[in-house]
Tab-separated table of C-alpha atoms and ligand atoms in Angstrom:
chain	number	residue	atom	x	y	z
A	1	MET	CA	172.272	256.317	95.654
A	2	ARG	CA	170.363	258.783	97.717
A	3	ILE	CA	169.546	262.284	96.525
A	4	LEU	CA	168.107	265.269	98.386
A	5	VAL	CA	166.099	267.761	96.353
A	6	VAL	CA	165.642	271.151	98.030
A	7	GLU	CA	163.061	272.967	95.931
A	8	ASP	CA	160.003	274.948	97.030
A	9	GLU	CA	158.106	274.903	93.737
A	10	ALA	CA	155.990	271.793	94.234
A	11	LYS	CA	155.564	271.132	90.506
A	12	VAL	CA	159.275	271.317	89.751
A	13	ALA	CA	160.126	269.258	92.834
A	14	SER	CA	157.741	266.432	91.973
A	15	PHE	CA	158.889	266.477	88.333
A	16	ILE	CA	162.515	266.049	89.455
A	17	ARG	CA	161.580	263.447	92.046
A	18	ARG	CA	159.699	261.328	89.531
A	19	ALA	CA	162.520	261.424	86.997
A	20	LEU	CA	165.160	260.504	89.583
A	21	GLU	CA	163.029	257.707	91.028
A	22	GLU	CA	162.587	256.265	87.559
A	23	GLU	CA	166.375	256.007	87.443
A	24	SER	CA	166.241	254.033	90.732
A	25	TYR	CA	167.654	256.737	92.976
A	26	ALA	CA	166.201	257.110	96.471
A	27	VAL	CA	164.860	260.659	96.655
A	28	ASP	CA	163.885	262.967	99.503
A	29	VAL	CA	162.317	266.342	98.798
A	30	CYS	CA	162.144	269.337	101.075
A	31	ALA	CA	160.785	272.793	100.323
A	32	ASP	CA	162.563	274.938	102.873
A	33	GLY	CA	166.153	276.104	103.232
A	34	VAL	CA	166.438	275.577	106.975
A	35	GLN	CA	165.153	272.027	106.756
A	36	GLY	CA	167.313	271.452	103.697
A	37	LEU	CA	170.456	272.400	105.579
A	38	GLU	CA	169.422	270.195	108.491
A	39	LEU	CA	168.802	267.145	106.289
A	40	ALA	CA	171.887	267.654	104.136
A	41	GLY	CA	173.941	268.285	107.265
A	42	ALA	CA	173.344	264.711	108.386
A	43	ASP	CA	175.719	263.835	105.543
A	44	SER	CA	173.864	260.763	104.354
A	45	TYR	CA	173.196	261.935	100.793
A	46	ASP	CA	175.230	261.147	97.711
A	47	LEU	CA	174.036	264.273	95.924
A	48	ILE	CA	172.017	267.411	96.611
A	49	VAL	CA	169.917	269.282	94.045
A	50	LEU	CA	169.530	272.761	95.475
A	51	ASP	CA	167.267	275.565	94.313
A	52	LEU	CA	168.619	279.028	95.163
A	53	MET	CA	165.359	280.910	95.845
A	54	LEU	CA	163.989	279.197	98.930
A	55	PRO	CA	161.851	280.147	101.900
A	56	GLY	CA	163.517	279.914	105.310
A	57	LEU	CA	167.107	280.172	104.152
A	58	PRO	CA	168.393	281.070	100.668
A	59	GLY	CA	170.031	278.211	98.758
A	60	LEU	CA	173.343	280.037	98.727
A	61	ASP	CA	173.369	280.063	102.543
A	62	VAL	CA	172.409	276.383	102.663
A	63	LEU	CA	175.418	275.665	100.470
A	64	LYS	CA	177.792	277.842	102.506
A	65	GLY	CA	176.518	276.206	105.688
A	66	LEU	CA	177.291	272.759	104.325
A	67	ARG	CA	180.762	273.622	103.142
A	68	THR	CA	181.504	275.311	106.496
A	69	GLN	CA	180.568	272.029	108.191
A	70	LYS	CA	183.030	270.313	105.820
A	71	ILE	CA	180.263	268.353	104.155
A	72	LYS	CA	181.530	267.644	100.676
A	73	THR	CA	178.396	266.086	99.136
A	74	PRO	CA	178.212	267.156	95.475
A	75	VAL	CA	175.707	270.001	94.994
A	76	LEU	CA	173.891	270.821	91.763
A	77	ILE	CA	172.279	274.249	91.990
A	78	LEU	CA	169.171	275.369	90.121
A	79	THR	CA	168.977	279.019	89.116
A	80	ALA	CA	166.438	281.122	87.273
A	81	ARG	CA	167.549	282.665	84.021
A	82	SER	CA	167.535	286.092	85.617
A	83	GLN	CA	170.038	285.072	88.309
A	84	VAL	CA	173.263	284.703	86.349
A	85	ASP	CA	175.261	286.387	89.101
A	86	GLN	CA	173.799	283.851	91.542
A	87	LYS	CA	175.227	281.024	89.480
A	88	VAL	CA	178.732	282.503	89.805
A	89	LYS	CA	178.239	283.040	93.536
A	90	GLY	CA	177.018	279.469	93.850
A	91	LEU	CA	180.062	278.014	92.155
A	92	ASP	CA	182.286	280.244	94.298
A	93	ALA	CA	180.501	278.980	97.416
A	94	GLY	CA	181.299	275.367	96.533
A	95	ALA	CA	178.587	274.163	94.154
A	96	ASP	CA	179.774	271.470	91.764
A	97	ASP	CA	177.520	272.312	88.861
A	98	TYR	CA	174.446	274.361	87.990
A	99	LEU	CA	171.404	274.228	85.753
A	100	THR	CA	169.362	277.186	84.574
A	101	LYS	CA	165.583	276.865	84.734
A	102	PRO	CA	163.779	275.802	82.710
A	103	PHE	CA	165.899	272.767	81.931
A	104	ALA	CA	165.366	269.503	80.085
A	105	ILE	CA	165.055	266.612	82.531
A	106	GLU	CA	167.508	264.558	80.442
A	107	GLU	CA	170.133	267.208	81.095
A	108	LEU	CA	169.512	267.104	84.825
A	109	LEU	CA	169.840	263.303	84.802
A	110	ALA	CA	173.075	263.481	82.794
A	111	ARG	CA	174.594	265.985	85.219
A	112	VAL	CA	173.489	263.897	88.186
A	113	ARG	CA	175.281	260.882	86.710
A	114	VAL	CA	178.465	262.883	86.160
A	115	LEU	CA	178.454	264.270	89.696
A	116	LEU	CA	177.815	260.878	91.278
A	117	ARG	CA	180.625	259.415	89.230
A	118	ARG	CA	182.972	262.185	90.271
A	119	GLY	CA	181.946	261.730	93.910
A	120	SER	CA	182.938	258.095	93.842
A	121	GLY	CA	186.283	258.799	92.181
A	122	GLU	CA	185.248	256.670	89.260
A	123	ALA	CA	187.225	257.489	86.116
A	124	ALA	CA	186.001	255.548	83.122
A	125	GLY	CA	182.338	255.695	84.089
A	126	VAL	CA	182.041	251.940	84.457
A	127	LEU	CA	182.094	250.148	87.812
A	128	GLN	CA	183.921	246.858	88.029
A	129	VAL	CA	184.491	244.327	90.800
A	130	ASP	CA	186.188	241.133	89.686
A	131	ASP	CA	184.366	240.095	86.485
A	132	LEU	CA	181.187	241.954	87.460
A	133	VAL	CA	180.704	245.150	85.445
A	134	LEU	CA	178.020	247.827	85.836
A	135	ASN	CA	177.619	250.717	83.437
A	136	PRO	CA	175.624	253.555	85.080
A	137	ALA	CA	175.044	255.297	81.749
A	138	THR	CA	173.325	252.326	80.096
A	139	ARG	CA	172.344	250.546	83.356
A	140	GLU	CA	173.790	247.380	81.874
A	141	VAL	CA	175.182	244.738	84.207
A	142	THR	CA	177.335	241.822	83.092
A	143	ARG	CA	179.219	239.067	84.848
A	144	ALA	CA	181.998	237.355	82.904
A	145	GLY	CA	180.568	239.072	79.846
A	146	GLN	CA	177.056	237.644	80.340
A	147	ARG	CA	174.197	240.114	80.580
A	148	ILE	CA	172.321	240.062	83.927
A	149	GLU	CA	168.757	241.416	84.060
A	150	LEU	CA	167.900	243.247	87.269
A	151	THR	CA	164.783	244.955	88.561
A	152	ALA	CA	165.064	248.662	89.381
A	153	LYS	CA	165.558	248.051	93.115
A	154	GLU	CA	168.061	245.250	92.567
A	155	TYR	CA	169.977	247.552	90.245
A	156	ALA	CA	169.970	250.395	92.784
A	157	LEU	CA	171.214	248.056	95.506
A	158	LEU	CA	173.963	246.653	93.316
A	159	GLU	CA	175.098	250.097	92.165
A	160	TYR	CA	175.357	251.263	95.780
A	161	MET	CA	177.295	248.137	96.754
A	162	MET	CA	179.640	248.452	93.792
A	163	ARG	CA	180.326	252.120	94.440
A	164	ASN	CA	181.293	251.097	97.959
A	165	ALA	CA	183.077	247.872	97.059
A	166	GLY	CA	185.181	246.464	99.886
A	167	ARG	CA	183.324	248.495	102.546
A	168	VAL	CA	181.087	246.823	105.091
A	169	LEU	CA	177.591	248.188	104.493
A	170	THR	CA	175.237	247.939	107.432
A	171	ARG	CA	171.516	247.446	106.935
A	172	PRO	CA	170.722	251.013	108.079
A	173	MET	CA	173.300	252.334	105.561
A	174	ILE	CA	171.708	250.324	102.783
A	175	ALA	CA	168.229	251.394	103.880
A	176	GLU	CA	169.226	255.045	103.807
A	177	HIS	CA	170.910	254.993	100.442
A	178	VAL	CA	168.781	252.602	98.457
A	179	TRP	CA	165.374	252.997	100.088
A	180	ASN	CA	163.741	256.113	101.423
A	181	LEU	CA	164.424	258.067	104.580
A	182	ASP	CA	161.222	257.011	106.318
A	183	PHE	CA	161.600	253.351	105.575
A	184	ASP	CA	161.043	251.638	108.927
A	185	THR	CA	160.660	247.912	108.362
A	186	PHE	CA	163.704	247.740	106.156
A	187	THR	CA	165.870	245.021	107.738
A	188	ASN	CA	163.972	242.081	106.332
A	189	VAL	CA	163.475	243.721	102.952
A	190	ILE	CA	167.195	244.294	102.607
A	191	ASP	CA	167.996	240.650	103.318
A	192	VAL	CA	165.382	239.607	100.776
A	193	TYR	CA	166.854	241.887	98.100
A	194	VAL	CA	170.427	240.848	98.833
A	195	ASN	CA	169.283	237.275	98.265
A	196	TYR	CA	167.633	238.200	94.957
A	197	LEU	CA	170.926	239.789	93.899
A	198	ARG	CA	172.942	236.796	95.049
A	199	ASN	CA	170.776	234.520	92.938
A	200	LYS	CA	171.484	236.622	89.878
A	201	ILE	CA	175.116	237.544	90.494
A	202	ASP	CA	176.699	234.689	92.421
A	203	ARG	CA	174.595	231.552	92.035
A	204	GLY	CA	176.521	228.814	90.273
A	205	ARG	CA	179.708	230.895	90.179
A	206	GLU	CA	182.969	229.802	91.613
A	207	ARG	CA	183.788	233.177	93.134
A	208	LYS	CA	181.097	234.737	95.325
A	209	LEU	CA	181.171	238.541	95.347
A	210	ILE	CA	178.399	239.361	97.839
A	211	GLN	CA	179.526	238.438	101.308
A	212	THR	CA	177.721	238.497	104.634
A	213	VAL	CA	179.577	240.156	107.475
A	214	ARG	CA	178.116	238.485	110.503
A	215	GLY	CA	176.488	240.898	112.933
A	216	SER	CA	177.152	243.881	110.662
A	217	GLY	CA	175.767	243.663	107.165
A	218	TYR	CA	177.091	242.965	103.721
A	219	THR	CA	180.073	243.695	101.570
A	220	LEU	CA	180.747	243.274	97.895
A	221	LYS	CA	184.279	242.353	96.933
A	222	SER	CA	186.472	239.816	95.208
A	223	GLU	CA	187.263	236.816	97.381
A	224	SER	CA	190.918	237.348	96.613
A	225	GLU	CA	190.904	240.877	98.153
B	301	LIG	CA1	162.386	278.485	94.420
């Protein structure tokens, strides 16, 4: 899952980035409203964390700009305690949630999880494809009830594939969502990681869930689908 953080306070931005990266999200940070709108407008993020007081263009205008372009990426706005009216305006302009600074990082992470879940139309909070189950809250993965241990990157790749089960995911799509924006030699790395996942998820199983779509990329689905 790929998250854009638009925040001009360098300390806050790097604090958020570190926490999100520890949870295996791919994170891009930008410190300016105009650039934020441009990046978010490319519509390749799964979530945007948006500060309201920004140089270039205020956060509220970034948000309005996105919604005008019909970009529905979930937006979590950050407001200062003195800007209660801004919070209301933000929600009216199409924000999905807000946090008042200063906030506990655990709360930010919890809200991020909720918004990502909502964005994928996931109800119970657990992702399931065939007998493969991933719980984003505990980061536990099981197949046929057996626990599977994954590295952080393997987990991020699997979560992205499971949230998009049945869709063909091209290598550039995977690179964008699981690795960072400026990742240039990604093709080979993606194939390597898909193989790691295959070894852990599919090896020795009757039903293979990770499938190669020749000339395009990969898809994760039940063979019966
Ligand atoms: Ca700010």
